[in-house]
Amino acid sequence: MSAPALISFSAITKTYGQGVAAFQALKGVDLAIPSGQFVAIMGPSGSGKSTALNILGCLDGPTGGAYRFRDIAVETLSRNQRALLRRHYLGFVFQGFNLLSRTSAQENVELPLLYRGTEASRRHAAAREALRQVGLDGWEHHTPAELSGGQQQRVAIARAIVTRPLVLLADEPTGNLDSLSAQ
Ligand SMILES: Nc1ncnc2c1ncn2[C@@H]1O[C@H](COP(=O)(O)OP(=O)(O)OP(=O)(O)O)[C@@H](O)[C@H]1O
Ligand SMILES: [Mg+2]
């Protein structure tokens, strides 16, 4: 018997816009990912990878089809319940990083822990450790504008892993990194 899927899509569609301007970015995607798997979604620019990841990350909803996460029918959740699911189970590395610009690397990385209600001393320690893991010890107090593109990307990765999420979703997370840093 195969392991039950942690994540599954059945016939997921996504249409942006309406009427003559409508564009169908996803045309019926089926996907089943068991726990413990490392999966890469590959395809040319504009093929719908970010669209699919945004739905997986509960940042956007599909137009049609069913998304199940740990046997929860995601479309039946309220907005708040989806936010809780995201906060407690998912880490997300955005294609455009989405760092807070006036905020230090350390504080950016602490943010998901702040939302979880983690106390300050544990938050500081966990953020420092996550930054260390991506090779950014010593850069904690720099703001994104003071960091290179690859360093900003590593801050975004540290922010996604600091909670040790059940699922890590990463949208082209190594696009700005040299091959050694990417590894
Ligand atoms: N918010 C939006 N409104 C309208 N169209 C959108 C929107 N987001 C994406 N699209 C369209 O959906 C299609 C898929 O976009 P998506 O960002 O998912 O592609 P991608 O595979 O991630 O591309 P890339 O490799 O360039 O990041 C594109 O044609 C894009 O123009
Ligand atoms: Mg993309």
mmCIF file with all atom_site columns, C-alpha atoms and ligand atoms in Angstrom:
data_model
loop_
_atom_site.group_PDB
_atom_site.id
_atom_site.type_symbol
_atom_site.label_atom_id
_atom_site.label_alt_id
_atom_site.label_comp_id
_atom_site.label_asym_id
_atom_site.label_entity_id
_atom_site.label_seq_id
_atom_site.pdbx_PDB_ins_code
_atom_site.Cartn_x
_atom_site.Cartn_y
_atom_site.Cartn_z
_atom_site.occupancy
_atom_site.B_iso_or_equiv
_atom_site.pdbx_formal_charge
_atom_site.auth_seq_id
_atom_site.auth_comp_id
_atom_site.auth_asym_id
_atom_site.auth_atom_id
_atom_site.pdbx_PDB_model_num
ATOM   1   C  CA  . MET A 1 1   ? 0.000   0.000  0.000   1.00 0.00 ? 1   MET A CA  1
ATOM   2   C  CA  . SER A 1 2   ? 1.385   3.393  -0.888  1.00 0.00 ? 2   SER A CA  1
ATOM   3   C  CA  . ALA A 1 3   ? 1.682   6.123  1.754   1.00 0.00 ? 3   ALA A CA  1
ATOM   4   C  CA  . PRO A 1 4   ? -1.275  8.520  1.840   1.00 0.00 ? 4   PRO A CA  1
ATOM   5   C  CA  . ALA A 1 5   ? -0.524  11.830 0.181   1.00 0.00 ? 5   ALA A CA  1
ATOM   6   C  CA  . LEU A 1 6   ? 0.339   14.747 2.444   1.00 0.00 ? 6   LEU A CA  1
ATOM   7   C  CA  . ILE A 1 7   ? -0.607  17.089 -0.369  1.00 0.00 ? 7   ILE A CA  1
ATOM   8   C  CA  . SER A 1 8   ? -2.918  16.398 -3.271  1.00 0.00 ? 8   SER A CA  1
ATOM   9   C  CA  . PHE A 1 9   ? -4.370  18.362 -6.146  1.00 0.00 ? 9   PHE A CA  1
ATOM   10  C  CA  . SER A 1 10  ? -7.172  16.957 -8.229  1.00 0.00 ? 10  SER A CA  1
ATOM   11  C  CA  . ALA A 1 11  ? -8.122  18.708 -11.436 1.00 0.00 ? 11  ALA A CA  1
ATOM   12  C  CA  . ILE A 1 12  ? -6.890  22.069 -10.137 1.00 0.00 ? 12  ILE A CA  1
ATOM   13  C  CA  . THR A 1 13  ? -7.578  24.974 -12.495 1.00 0.00 ? 13  THR A CA  1
ATOM   14  C  CA  . LYS A 1 14  ? -6.706  28.633 -12.161 1.00 0.00 ? 14  LYS A CA  1
ATOM   15  C  CA  . THR A 1 15  ? -8.049  31.402 -14.372 1.00 0.00 ? 15  THR A CA  1
ATOM   16  C  CA  . TYR A 1 16  ? -6.816  34.953 -13.957 1.00 0.00 ? 16  TYR A CA  1
ATOM   17  C  CA  . GLY A 1 17  ? -9.031  37.813 -15.100 1.00 0.00 ? 17  GLY A CA  1
ATOM   18  C  CA  . GLN A 1 18  ? -12.478 37.657 -16.648 1.00 0.00 ? 18  GLN A CA  1
ATOM   19  C  CA  . GLY A 1 19  ? -14.230 37.649 -20.006 1.00 0.00 ? 19  GLY A CA  1
ATOM   20  C  CA  . VAL A 1 20  ? -12.018 38.312 -23.012 1.00 0.00 ? 20  VAL A CA  1
ATOM   21  C  CA  . ALA A 1 21  ? -9.094  39.083 -20.675 1.00 0.00 ? 21  ALA A CA  1
ATOM   22  C  CA  . ALA A 1 22  ? -9.372  35.695 -18.929 1.00 0.00 ? 22  ALA A CA  1
ATOM   23  C  CA  . PHE A 1 23  ? -6.222  33.602 -18.918 1.00 0.00 ? 23  PHE A CA  1
ATOM   24  C  CA  . GLN A 1 24  ? -6.169  29.993 -17.791 1.00 0.00 ? 24  GLN A CA  1
ATOM   25  C  CA  . ALA A 1 25  ? -2.824  29.484 -16.068 1.00 0.00 ? 25  ALA A CA  1
ATOM   26  C  CA  . LEU A 1 26  ? -3.590  25.960 -14.733 1.00 0.00 ? 26  LEU A CA  1
ATOM   27  C  CA  . LYS A 1 27  ? -5.692  23.588 -16.809 1.00 0.00 ? 27  LYS A CA  1
ATOM   28  C  CA  . GLY A 1 28  ? -6.493  20.652 -14.545 1.00 0.00 ? 28  GLY A CA  1
ATOM   29  C  CA  . VAL A 1 29  ? -3.452  19.686 -12.490 1.00 0.00 ? 29  VAL A CA  1
ATOM   30  C  CA  . ASP A 1 30  ? -3.356  16.371 -10.605 1.00 0.00 ? 30  ASP A CA  1
ATOM   31  C  CA  . LEU A 1 31  ? -0.609  15.964 -8.040  1.00 0.00 ? 31  LEU A CA  1
ATOM   32  C  CA  . ALA A 1 32  ? 0.015   13.741 -5.028  1.00 0.00 ? 32  ALA A CA  1
ATOM   33  C  CA  . ILE A 1 33  ? 2.999   14.269 -2.753  1.00 0.00 ? 33  ILE A CA  1
ATOM   34  C  CA  . PRO A 1 34  ? 3.598   11.917 0.176   1.00 0.00 ? 34  PRO A CA  1
ATOM   35  C  CA  . SER A 1 35  ? 5.380   13.032 3.338   1.00 0.00 ? 35  SER A CA  1
ATOM   36  C  CA  . GLY A 1 36  ? 9.182   13.128 3.163   1.00 0.00 ? 36  GLY A CA  1
ATOM   37  C  CA  . GLN A 1 37  ? 9.455   13.699 -0.576  1.00 0.00 ? 37  GLN A CA  1
ATOM   38  C  CA  . PHE A 1 38  ? 11.569  16.285 -2.349  1.00 0.00 ? 38  PHE A CA  1
ATOM   39  C  CA  . VAL A 1 39  ? 9.681   17.343 -5.469  1.00 0.00 ? 39  VAL A CA  1
ATOM   40  C  CA  . ALA A 1 40  ? 10.677  19.837 -8.152  1.00 0.00 ? 40  ALA A CA  1
ATOM   41  C  CA  . ILE A 1 41  ? 8.089   21.470 -10.402 1.00 0.00 ? 41  ILE A CA  1
ATOM   42  C  CA  . MET A 1 42  ? 9.823   22.408 -13.633 1.00 0.00 ? 42  MET A CA  1
ATOM   43  C  CA  . GLY A 1 43  ? 8.661   24.261 -16.716 1.00 0.00 ? 43  GLY A CA  1
ATOM   44  C  CA  . PRO A 1 44  ? 9.309   27.333 -18.843 1.00 0.00 ? 44  PRO A CA  1
ATOM   45  C  CA  . SER A 1 45  ? 8.636   30.888 -17.700 1.00 0.00 ? 45  SER A CA  1
ATOM   46  C  CA  . GLY A 1 46  ? 4.905   31.573 -17.609 1.00 0.00 ? 46  GLY A CA  1
ATOM   47  C  CA  . SER A 1 47  ? 3.914   27.887 -17.424 1.00 0.00 ? 47  SER A CA  1
ATOM   48  C  CA  . GLY A 1 48  ? 2.193   28.288 -14.045 1.00 0.00 ? 48  GLY A CA  1
ATOM   49  C  CA  . LYS A 1 49  ? 4.783   27.183 -11.470 1.00 0.00 ? 49  LYS A CA  1
ATOM   50  C  CA  . SER A 1 50  ? 4.323   30.192 -9.161  1.00 0.00 ? 50  SER A CA  1
ATOM   51  C  CA  . THR A 1 51  ? 0.554   29.962 -9.628  1.00 0.00 ? 51  THR A CA  1
ATOM   52  C  CA  . ALA A 1 52  ? 0.624   26.322 -8.463  1.00 0.00 ? 52  ALA A CA  1
ATOM   53  C  CA  . LEU A 1 53  ? 2.944   27.113 -5.537  1.00 0.00 ? 53  LEU A CA  1
ATOM   54  C  CA  . ASN A 1 54  ? 0.763   30.008 -4.403  1.00 0.00 ? 54  ASN A CA  1
ATOM   55  C  CA  . ILE A 1 55  ? -2.189  27.630 -4.266  1.00 0.00 ? 55  ILE A CA  1
ATOM   56  C  CA  . LEU A 1 56  ? -0.112  24.965 -2.454  1.00 0.00 ? 56  LEU A CA  1
ATOM   57  C  CA  . GLY A 1 57  ? 0.918   27.655 0.037   1.00 0.00 ? 57  GLY A CA  1
ATOM   58  C  CA  . CYS A 1 58  ? -2.700  28.784 0.579   1.00 0.00 ? 58  CYS A CA  1
ATOM   59  C  CA  . LEU A 1 59  ? -1.737  32.258 -0.597  1.00 0.00 ? 59  LEU A CA  1
ATOM   60  C  CA  . ASP A 1 60  ? -4.283  32.064 -3.408  1.00 0.00 ? 60  ASP A CA  1
ATOM   61  C  CA  . GLY A 1 61  ? -7.233  29.813 -4.121  1.00 0.00 ? 61  GLY A CA  1
ATOM   62  C  CA  . PRO A 1 62  ? -7.849  27.719 -7.246  1.00 0.00 ? 62  PRO A CA  1
ATOM   63  C  CA  . THR A 1 63  ? -10.692 28.495 -9.640  1.00 0.00 ? 63  THR A CA  1
ATOM   64  C  CA  . GLY A 1 64  ? -11.722 24.839 -9.686  1.00 0.00 ? 64  GLY A CA  1
ATOM   65  C  CA  . GLY A 1 65  ? -10.690 21.412 -8.449  1.00 0.00 ? 65  GLY A CA  1
ATOM   66  C  CA  . ALA A 1 66  ? -9.818  20.125 -4.992  1.00 0.00 ? 66  ALA A CA  1
ATOM   67  C  CA  . TYR A 1 67  ? -6.744  20.684 -2.825  1.00 0.00 ? 67  TYR A CA  1
ATOM   68  C  CA  . ARG A 1 68  ? -6.280  18.399 0.153   1.00 0.00 ? 68  ARG A CA  1
ATOM   69  C  CA  . PHE A 1 69  ? -3.639  19.027 2.798   1.00 0.00 ? 69  PHE A CA  1
ATOM   70  C  CA  . ARG A 1 70  ? -3.304  16.276 5.436   1.00 0.00 ? 70  ARG A CA  1
ATOM   71  C  CA  . ASP A 1 71  ? -6.833  15.168 4.529   1.00 0.00 ? 71  ASP A CA  1
ATOM   72  C  CA  . ILE A 1 72  ? -8.214  18.656 5.024   1.00 0.00 ? 72  ILE A CA  1
ATOM   73  C  CA  . ALA A 1 73  ? -10.260 19.993 2.090   1.00 0.00 ? 73  ALA A CA  1
ATOM   74  C  CA  . VAL A 1 74  ? -8.552  23.369 1.891   1.00 0.00 ? 74  VAL A CA  1
ATOM   75  C  CA  . GLU A 1 75  ? -11.397 25.082 0.008   1.00 0.00 ? 75  GLU A CA  1
ATOM   76  C  CA  . THR A 1 76  ? -13.724 24.445 2.964   1.00 0.00 ? 76  THR A CA  1
ATOM   77  C  CA  . LEU A 1 77  ? -11.487 26.460 5.296   1.00 0.00 ? 77  LEU A CA  1
ATOM   78  C  CA  . SER A 1 78  ? -12.179 30.069 6.141   1.00 0.00 ? 78  SER A CA  1
ATOM   79  C  CA  . ARG A 1 79  ? -9.591  32.723 5.384   1.00 0.00 ? 79  ARG A CA  1
ATOM   80  C  CA  . ASN A 1 80  ? -8.466  32.649 9.025   1.00 0.00 ? 80  ASN A CA  1
ATOM   81  C  CA  . GLN A 1 81  ? -8.195  28.863 9.080   1.00 0.00 ? 81  GLN A CA  1
ATOM   82  C  CA  . ARG A 1 82  ? -6.072  28.969 5.945   1.00 0.00 ? 82  ARG A CA  1
ATOM   83  C  CA  . ALA A 1 83  ? -3.818  31.535 7.607   1.00 0.00 ? 83  ALA A CA  1
ATOM   84  C  CA  . LEU A 1 84  ? -3.444  29.202 10.600  1.00 0.00 ? 84  LEU A CA  1
ATOM   85  C  CA  . LEU A 1 85  ? -2.641  26.262 8.334   1.00 0.00 ? 85  LEU A CA  1
ATOM   86  C  CA  . ARG A 1 86  ? 0.025   28.373 6.645   1.00 0.00 ? 86  ARG A CA  1
ATOM   87  C  CA  . ARG A 1 87  ? 1.436   29.594 9.938   1.00 0.00 ? 87  ARG A CA  1
ATOM   88  C  CA  . HIS A 1 88  ? 1.678   26.172 11.555  1.00 0.00 ? 88  HIS A CA  1
ATOM   89  C  CA  . TYR A 1 89  ? 2.623   23.825 8.722   1.00 0.00 ? 89  TYR A CA  1
ATOM   90  C  CA  . LEU A 1 90  ? 4.148   25.739 5.828   1.00 0.00 ? 90  LEU A CA  1
ATOM   91  C  CA  . GLY A 1 91  ? 7.324   27.620 5.056   1.00 0.00 ? 91  GLY A CA  1
ATOM   92  C  CA  . PHE A 1 92  ? 7.362   29.667 1.874   1.00 0.00 ? 92  PHE A CA  1
ATOM   93  C  CA  . VAL A 1 93  ? 10.299  31.128 -0.057  1.00 0.00 ? 93  VAL A CA  1
ATOM   94  C  CA  . PHE A 1 94  ? 8.872   33.695 -2.469  1.00 0.00 ? 94  PHE A CA  1
ATOM   95  C  CA  . GLN A 1 95  ? 10.247  34.170 -5.959  1.00 0.00 ? 95  GLN A CA  1
ATOM   96  C  CA  . GLY A 1 96  ? 10.532  37.915 -5.188  1.00 0.00 ? 96  GLY A CA  1
ATOM   97  C  CA  . PHE A 1 97  ? 11.729  37.320 -1.563  1.00 0.00 ? 97  PHE A CA  1
ATOM   98  C  CA  . ASN A 1 98  ? 9.043   39.639 -0.013  1.00 0.00 ? 98  ASN A CA  1
ATOM   99  C  CA  . LEU A 1 99  ? 11.335  40.839 2.768   1.00 0.00 ? 99  LEU A CA  1
ATOM   100 C  CA  . LEU A 1 100 ? 10.284  43.828 4.865   1.00 0.00 ? 100 LEU A CA  1
ATOM   101 C  CA  . SER A 1 101 ? 12.565  46.569 3.573   1.00 0.00 ? 101 SER A CA  1
ATOM   102 C  CA  . ARG A 1 102 ? 13.083  48.681 6.694   1.00 0.00 ? 102 ARG A CA  1
ATOM   103 C  CA  . THR A 1 103 ? 13.578  45.672 8.902   1.00 0.00 ? 103 THR A CA  1
ATOM   104 C  CA  . SER A 1 104 ? 16.822  43.872 9.726   1.00 0.00 ? 104 SER A CA  1
ATOM   105 C  CA  . ALA A 1 105 ? 17.589  40.374 8.470   1.00 0.00 ? 105 ALA A CA  1
ATOM   106 C  CA  . GLN A 1 106 ? 17.201  39.108 12.045  1.00 0.00 ? 106 GLN A CA  1
ATOM   107 C  CA  . GLU A 1 107 ? 13.746  40.666 12.453  1.00 0.00 ? 107 GLU A CA  1
ATOM   108 C  CA  . ASN A 1 108 ? 12.609  39.462 9.036   1.00 0.00 ? 108 ASN A CA  1
ATOM   109 C  CA  . VAL A 1 109 ? 13.530  35.909 10.013  1.00 0.00 ? 109 VAL A CA  1
ATOM   110 C  CA  . GLU A 1 110 ? 11.834  36.220 13.411  1.00 0.00 ? 110 GLU A CA  1
ATOM   111 C  CA  . LEU A 1 111 ? 8.520   37.282 11.913  1.00 0.00 ? 111 LEU A CA  1
ATOM   112 C  CA  . PRO A 1 112 ? 6.925   33.819 11.453  1.00 0.00 ? 112 PRO A CA  1
ATOM   113 C  CA  . LEU A 1 113 ? 7.848   32.995 15.066  1.00 0.00 ? 113 LEU A CA  1
ATOM   114 C  CA  . LEU A 1 114 ? 6.310   36.264 16.241  1.00 0.00 ? 114 LEU A CA  1
ATOM   115 C  CA  . TYR A 1 115 ? 3.062   35.230 14.519  1.00 0.00 ? 115 TYR A CA  1
ATOM   116 C  CA  . ARG A 1 116 ? 3.240   31.894 16.305  1.00 0.00 ? 116 ARG A CA  1
ATOM   117 C  CA  . GLY A 1 117 ? 3.617   33.622 19.658  1.00 0.00 ? 117 GLY A CA  1
ATOM   118 C  CA  . THR A 1 118 ? 7.127   32.318 20.349  1.00 0.00 ? 118 THR A CA  1
ATOM   119 C  CA  . GLU A 1 119 ? 8.772   34.184 23.229  1.00 0.00 ? 119 GLU A CA  1
ATOM   120 C  CA  . ALA A 1 120 ? 11.475  36.733 22.414  1.00 0.00 ? 120 ALA A CA  1
ATOM   121 C  CA  . SER A 1 121 ? 14.576  34.894 23.632  1.00 0.00 ? 121 SER A CA  1
ATOM   122 C  CA  . ARG A 1 122 ? 13.700  31.707 21.711  1.00 0.00 ? 122 ARG A CA  1
ATOM   123 C  CA  . ARG A 1 123 ? 12.814  33.805 18.667  1.00 0.00 ? 123 ARG A CA  1
ATOM   124 C  CA  . HIS A 1 124 ? 16.168  35.589 18.682  1.00 0.00 ? 124 HIS A CA  1
ATOM   125 C  CA  . ALA A 1 125 ? 18.097  32.334 19.091  1.00 0.00 ? 125 ALA A CA  1
ATOM   126 C  CA  . ALA A 1 126 ? 16.160  30.477 16.380  1.00 0.00 ? 126 ALA A CA  1
ATOM   127 C  CA  . ALA A 1 127 ? 16.545  33.351 13.904  1.00 0.00 ? 127 ALA A CA  1
ATOM   128 C  CA  . ARG A 1 128 ? 20.284  33.583 14.538  1.00 0.00 ? 128 ARG A CA  1
ATOM   129 C  CA  . GLU A 1 129 ? 20.585  29.822 14.002  1.00 0.00 ? 129 GLU A CA  1
ATOM   130 C  CA  . ALA A 1 130 ? 18.579  29.938 10.754  1.00 0.00 ? 130 ALA A CA  1
ATOM   131 C  CA  . LEU A 1 131 ? 20.731  32.807 9.451   1.00 0.00 ? 131 LEU A CA  1
ATOM   132 C  CA  . ARG A 1 132 ? 23.831  30.852 10.403  1.00 0.00 ? 132 ARG A CA  1
ATOM   133 C  CA  . GLN A 1 133 ? 22.512  27.836 8.467   1.00 0.00 ? 133 GLN A CA  1
ATOM   134 C  CA  . VAL A 1 134 ? 22.314  29.919 5.286   1.00 0.00 ? 134 VAL A CA  1
ATOM   135 C  CA  . GLY A 1 135 ? 25.787  31.378 5.841   1.00 0.00 ? 135 GLY A CA  1
ATOM   136 C  CA  . LEU A 1 136 ? 24.700  34.811 7.078   1.00 0.00 ? 136 LEU A CA  1
ATOM   137 C  CA  . ASP A 1 137 ? 26.121  34.989 10.579  1.00 0.00 ? 137 ASP A CA  1
ATOM   138 C  CA  . GLY A 1 138 ? 27.351  38.527 11.083  1.00 0.00 ? 138 GLY A CA  1
ATOM   139 C  CA  . TRP A 1 139 ? 24.679  39.976 8.785   1.00 0.00 ? 139 TRP A CA  1
ATOM   140 C  CA  . GLU A 1 140 ? 21.801  39.919 11.302  1.00 0.00 ? 140 GLU A CA  1
ATOM   141 C  CA  . HIS A 1 141 ? 21.495  43.704 11.615  1.00 0.00 ? 141 HIS A CA  1
ATOM   142 C  CA  . HIS A 1 142 ? 21.632  44.588 7.942   1.00 0.00 ? 142 HIS A CA  1
ATOM   143 C  CA  . THR A 1 143 ? 18.444  45.644 6.146   1.00 0.00 ? 143 THR A CA  1
ATOM   144 C  CA  . PRO A 1 144 ? 17.587  44.112 2.746   1.00 0.00 ? 144 PRO A CA  1
ATOM   145 C  CA  . ALA A 1 145 ? 18.862  47.217 0.878   1.00 0.00 ? 145 ALA A CA  1
ATOM   146 C  CA  . GLU A 1 146 ? 22.285  46.598 2.418   1.00 0.00 ? 146 GLU A CA  1
ATOM   147 C  CA  . LEU A 1 147 ? 22.368  43.007 1.176   1.00 0.00 ? 147 LEU A CA  1
ATOM   148 C  CA  . SER A 1 148 ? 23.088  41.512 -2.247  1.00 0.00 ? 148 SER A CA  1
ATOM   149 C  CA  . GLY A 1 149 ? 20.333  39.717 -4.173  1.00 0.00 ? 149 GLY A CA  1
ATOM   150 C  CA  . GLY A 1 150 ? 21.704  36.332 -3.158  1.00 0.00 ? 150 GLY A CA  1
ATOM   151 C  CA  . GLN A 1 151 ? 22.006  37.410 0.483   1.00 0.00 ? 151 GLN A CA  1
ATOM   152 C  CA  . GLN A 1 152 ? 18.389  38.630 0.434   1.00 0.00 ? 152 GLN A CA  1
ATOM   153 C  CA  . GLN A 1 153 ? 17.369  35.291 -1.015  1.00 0.00 ? 153 GLN A CA  1
ATOM   154 C  CA  . ARG A 1 154 ? 19.176  33.508 1.808   1.00 0.00 ? 154 ARG A CA  1
ATOM   155 C  CA  . VAL A 1 155 ? 17.353  35.685 4.383   1.00 0.00 ? 155 VAL A CA  1
ATOM   156 C  CA  . ALA A 1 156 ? 14.097  34.614 2.709   1.00 0.00 ? 156 ALA A CA  1
ATOM   157 C  CA  . ILE A 1 157 ? 15.171  30.956 2.995   1.00 0.00 ? 157 ILE A CA  1
ATOM   158 C  CA  . ALA A 1 158 ? 16.110  31.432 6.668   1.00 0.00 ? 158 ALA A CA  1
ATOM   159 C  CA  . ARG A 1 159 ? 12.660  32.954 7.301   1.00 0.00 ? 159 ARG A CA  1
ATOM   160 C  CA  . ALA A 1 160 ? 11.020  29.932 5.666   1.00 0.00 ? 160 ALA A CA  1
ATOM   161 C  CA  . ILE A 1 161 ? 12.987  27.331 7.672   1.00 0.00 ? 161 ILE A CA  1
ATOM   162 C  CA  . VAL A 1 162 ? 13.059  29.072 11.062  1.00 0.00 ? 162 VAL A CA  1
ATOM   163 C  CA  . THR A 1 163 ? 9.793   27.431 12.144  1.00 0.00 ? 163 THR A CA  1
ATOM   164 C  CA  . ARG A 1 164 ? 10.977  23.976 10.962  1.00 0.00 ? 164 ARG A CA  1
ATOM   165 C  CA  . PRO A 1 165 ? 7.810   23.639 8.890   1.00 0.00 ? 165 PRO A CA  1
ATOM   166 C  CA  . LEU A 1 166 ? 6.229   20.329 7.930   1.00 0.00 ? 166 LEU A CA  1
ATOM   167 C  CA  . VAL A 1 167 ? 6.273   21.479 4.300   1.00 0.00 ? 167 VAL A CA  1
ATOM   168 C  CA  . LEU A 1 168 ? 8.760   23.869 2.727   1.00 0.00 ? 168 LEU A CA  1
ATOM   169 C  CA  . LEU A 1 169 ? 7.564   25.484 -0.505  1.00 0.00 ? 169 LEU A CA  1
ATOM   170 C  CA  . ALA A 1 170 ? 10.231  27.312 -2.435  1.00 0.00 ? 170 ALA A CA  1
ATOM   171 C  CA  . ASP A 1 171 ? 9.732   29.285 -5.635  1.00 0.00 ? 171 ASP A CA  1
ATOM   172 C  CA  . GLU A 1 172 ? 13.030  29.283 -7.552  1.00 0.00 ? 172 GLU A CA  1
ATOM   173 C  CA  . PRO A 1 173 ? 14.882  29.618 -4.244  1.00 0.00 ? 173 PRO A CA  1
ATOM   174 C  CA  . THR A 1 174 ? 18.366  29.407 -5.707  1.00 0.00 ? 174 THR A CA  1
ATOM   175 C  CA  . GLY A 1 175 ? 17.920  31.631 -8.777  1.00 0.00 ? 175 GLY A CA  1
ATOM   176 C  CA  . ASN A 1 176 ? 20.221  34.313 -7.353  1.00 0.00 ? 176 ASN A CA  1
ATOM   177 C  CA  . LEU A 1 177 ? 22.807  32.037 -5.814  1.00 0.00 ? 177 LEU A CA  1
ATOM   178 C  CA  . ASP A 1 178 ? 26.064  30.578 -7.078  1.00 0.00 ? 178 ASP A CA  1
ATOM   179 C  CA  . SER A 1 179 ? 26.096  26.780 -7.208  1.00 0.00 ? 179 SER A CA  1
ATOM   180 C  CA  . LEU A 1 180 ? 27.954  26.337 -3.909  1.00 0.00 ? 180 LEU A CA  1
ATOM   181 C  CA  . SER A 1 181 ? 25.570  28.635 -1.981  1.00 0.00 ? 181 SER A CA  1
ATOM   182 C  CA  . ALA A 1 182 ? 22.613  26.966 -3.710  1.00 0.00 ? 182 ALA A CA  1
ATOM   183 C  CA  . GLN A 1 183 ? 23.746  23.590 -2.414  1.00 0.00 ? 183 GLN A CA  1
HETATM 184 N  N1  . LIG B 2 .   ? -2.093  37.924 -10.908 1.00 0.00 ? 1   LIG B N1  1
HETATM 185 C  C1  . LIG B 2 .   ? -2.137  37.585 -12.203 1.00 0.00 ? 1   LIG B C1  1
HETATM 186 N  N2  . LIG B 2 .   ? -3.038  38.145 -13.051 1.00 0.00 ? 1   LIG B N2  1
HETATM 187 C  C2  . LIG B 2 .   ? -3.103  37.774 -14.339 1.00 0.00 ? 1   LIG B C2  1
HETATM 188 N  N3  . LIG B 2 .   ? -2.311  36.858 -14.911 1.00 0.00 ? 1   LIG B N3  1
HETATM 189 C  C3  . LIG B 2 .   ? -1.393  36.261 -14.114 1.00 0.00 ? 1   LIG B C3  1
HETATM 190 C  C4  . LIG B 2 .   ? -1.249  36.595 -12.737 1.00 0.00 ? 1   LIG B C4  1
HETATM 191 N  N4  . LIG B 2 .   ? -0.260  35.849 -12.206 1.00 0.00 ? 1   LIG B N4  1
HETATM 192 C  C5  . LIG B 2 .   ? 0.204   35.093 -13.213 1.00 0.00 ? 1   LIG B C5  1
HETATM 193 N  N5  . LIG B 2 .   ? -0.485  35.329 -14.357 1.00 0.00 ? 1   LIG B N5  1
HETATM 194 C  C6  . LIG B 2 .   ? -0.271  34.668 -15.649 1.00 0.00 ? 1   LIG B C6  1
HETATM 195 O  O1  . LIG B 2 .   ? -0.297  33.263 -15.455 1.00 0.00 ? 1   LIG B O1  1
HETATM 196 C  C7  . LIG B 2 .   ? 0.731   32.630 -16.192 1.00 0.00 ? 1   LIG B C7  1
HETATM 197 C  C8  . LIG B 2 .   ? 1.566   31.782 -15.267 1.00 0.00 ? 1   LIG B C8  1
HETATM 198 O  O2  . LIG B 2 .   ? 2.310   32.644 -14.399 1.00 0.00 ? 1   LIG B O2  1
HETATM 199 P  P1  . LIG B 2 .   ? 3.275   32.079 -13.277 1.00 0.00 ? 1   LIG B P1  1
HETATM 200 O  O3  . LIG B 2 .   ? 3.783   33.232 -12.513 1.00 0.00 ? 1   LIG B O3  1
HETATM 201 O  O4  . LIG B 2 .   ? 2.564   31.010 -12.522 1.00 0.00 ? 1   LIG B O4  1
HETATM 202 O  O5  . LIG B 2 .   ? 4.419   31.393 -14.178 1.00 0.00 ? 1   LIG B O5  1
HETATM 203 P  P2  . LIG B 2 .   ? 5.813   30.735 -13.748 1.00 0.00 ? 1   LIG B P2  1
HETATM 204 O  O6  . LIG B 2 .   ? 5.828   29.353 -14.329 1.00 0.00 ? 1   LIG B O6  1
HETATM 205 O  O7  . LIG B 2 .   ? 6.005   30.847 -12.286 1.00 0.00 ? 1   LIG B O7  1
HETATM 206 O  O8  . LIG B 2 .   ? 6.853   31.645 -14.520 1.00 0.00 ? 1   LIG B O8  1
HETATM 207 P  P3  . LIG B 2 .   ? 8.364   32.105 -14.121 1.00 0.00 ? 1   LIG B P3  1
HETATM 208 O  O9  . LIG B 2 .   ? 9.259   30.925 -14.420 1.00 0.00 ? 1   LIG B O9  1
HETATM 209 O  O10 . LIG B 2 .   ? 8.627   33.253 -15.040 1.00 0.00 ? 1   LIG B O10 1
HETATM 210 O  O11 . LIG B 2 .   ? 8.373   32.513 -12.678 1.00 0.00 ? 1   LIG B O11 1
HETATM 211 C  C9  . LIG B 2 .   ? 1.500   33.740 -16.908 1.00 0.00 ? 1   LIG B C9  1
HETATM 212 O  O12 . LIG B 2 .   ? 1.078   33.777 -18.255 1.00 0.00 ? 1   LIG B O12 1
HETATM 213 C  C10 . LIG B 2 .   ? 1.098   35.011 -16.200 1.00 0.00 ? 1   LIG B C10 1
HETATM 214 O  O13 . LIG B 2 .   ? 1.013   36.098 -17.081 1.00 0.00 ? 1   LIG B O13 1
HETATM 215 MG MG  . MG  B 3 .   ? 7.391   31.867 -11.110 1.00 0.00 ? 2   MG  B MG  1
#
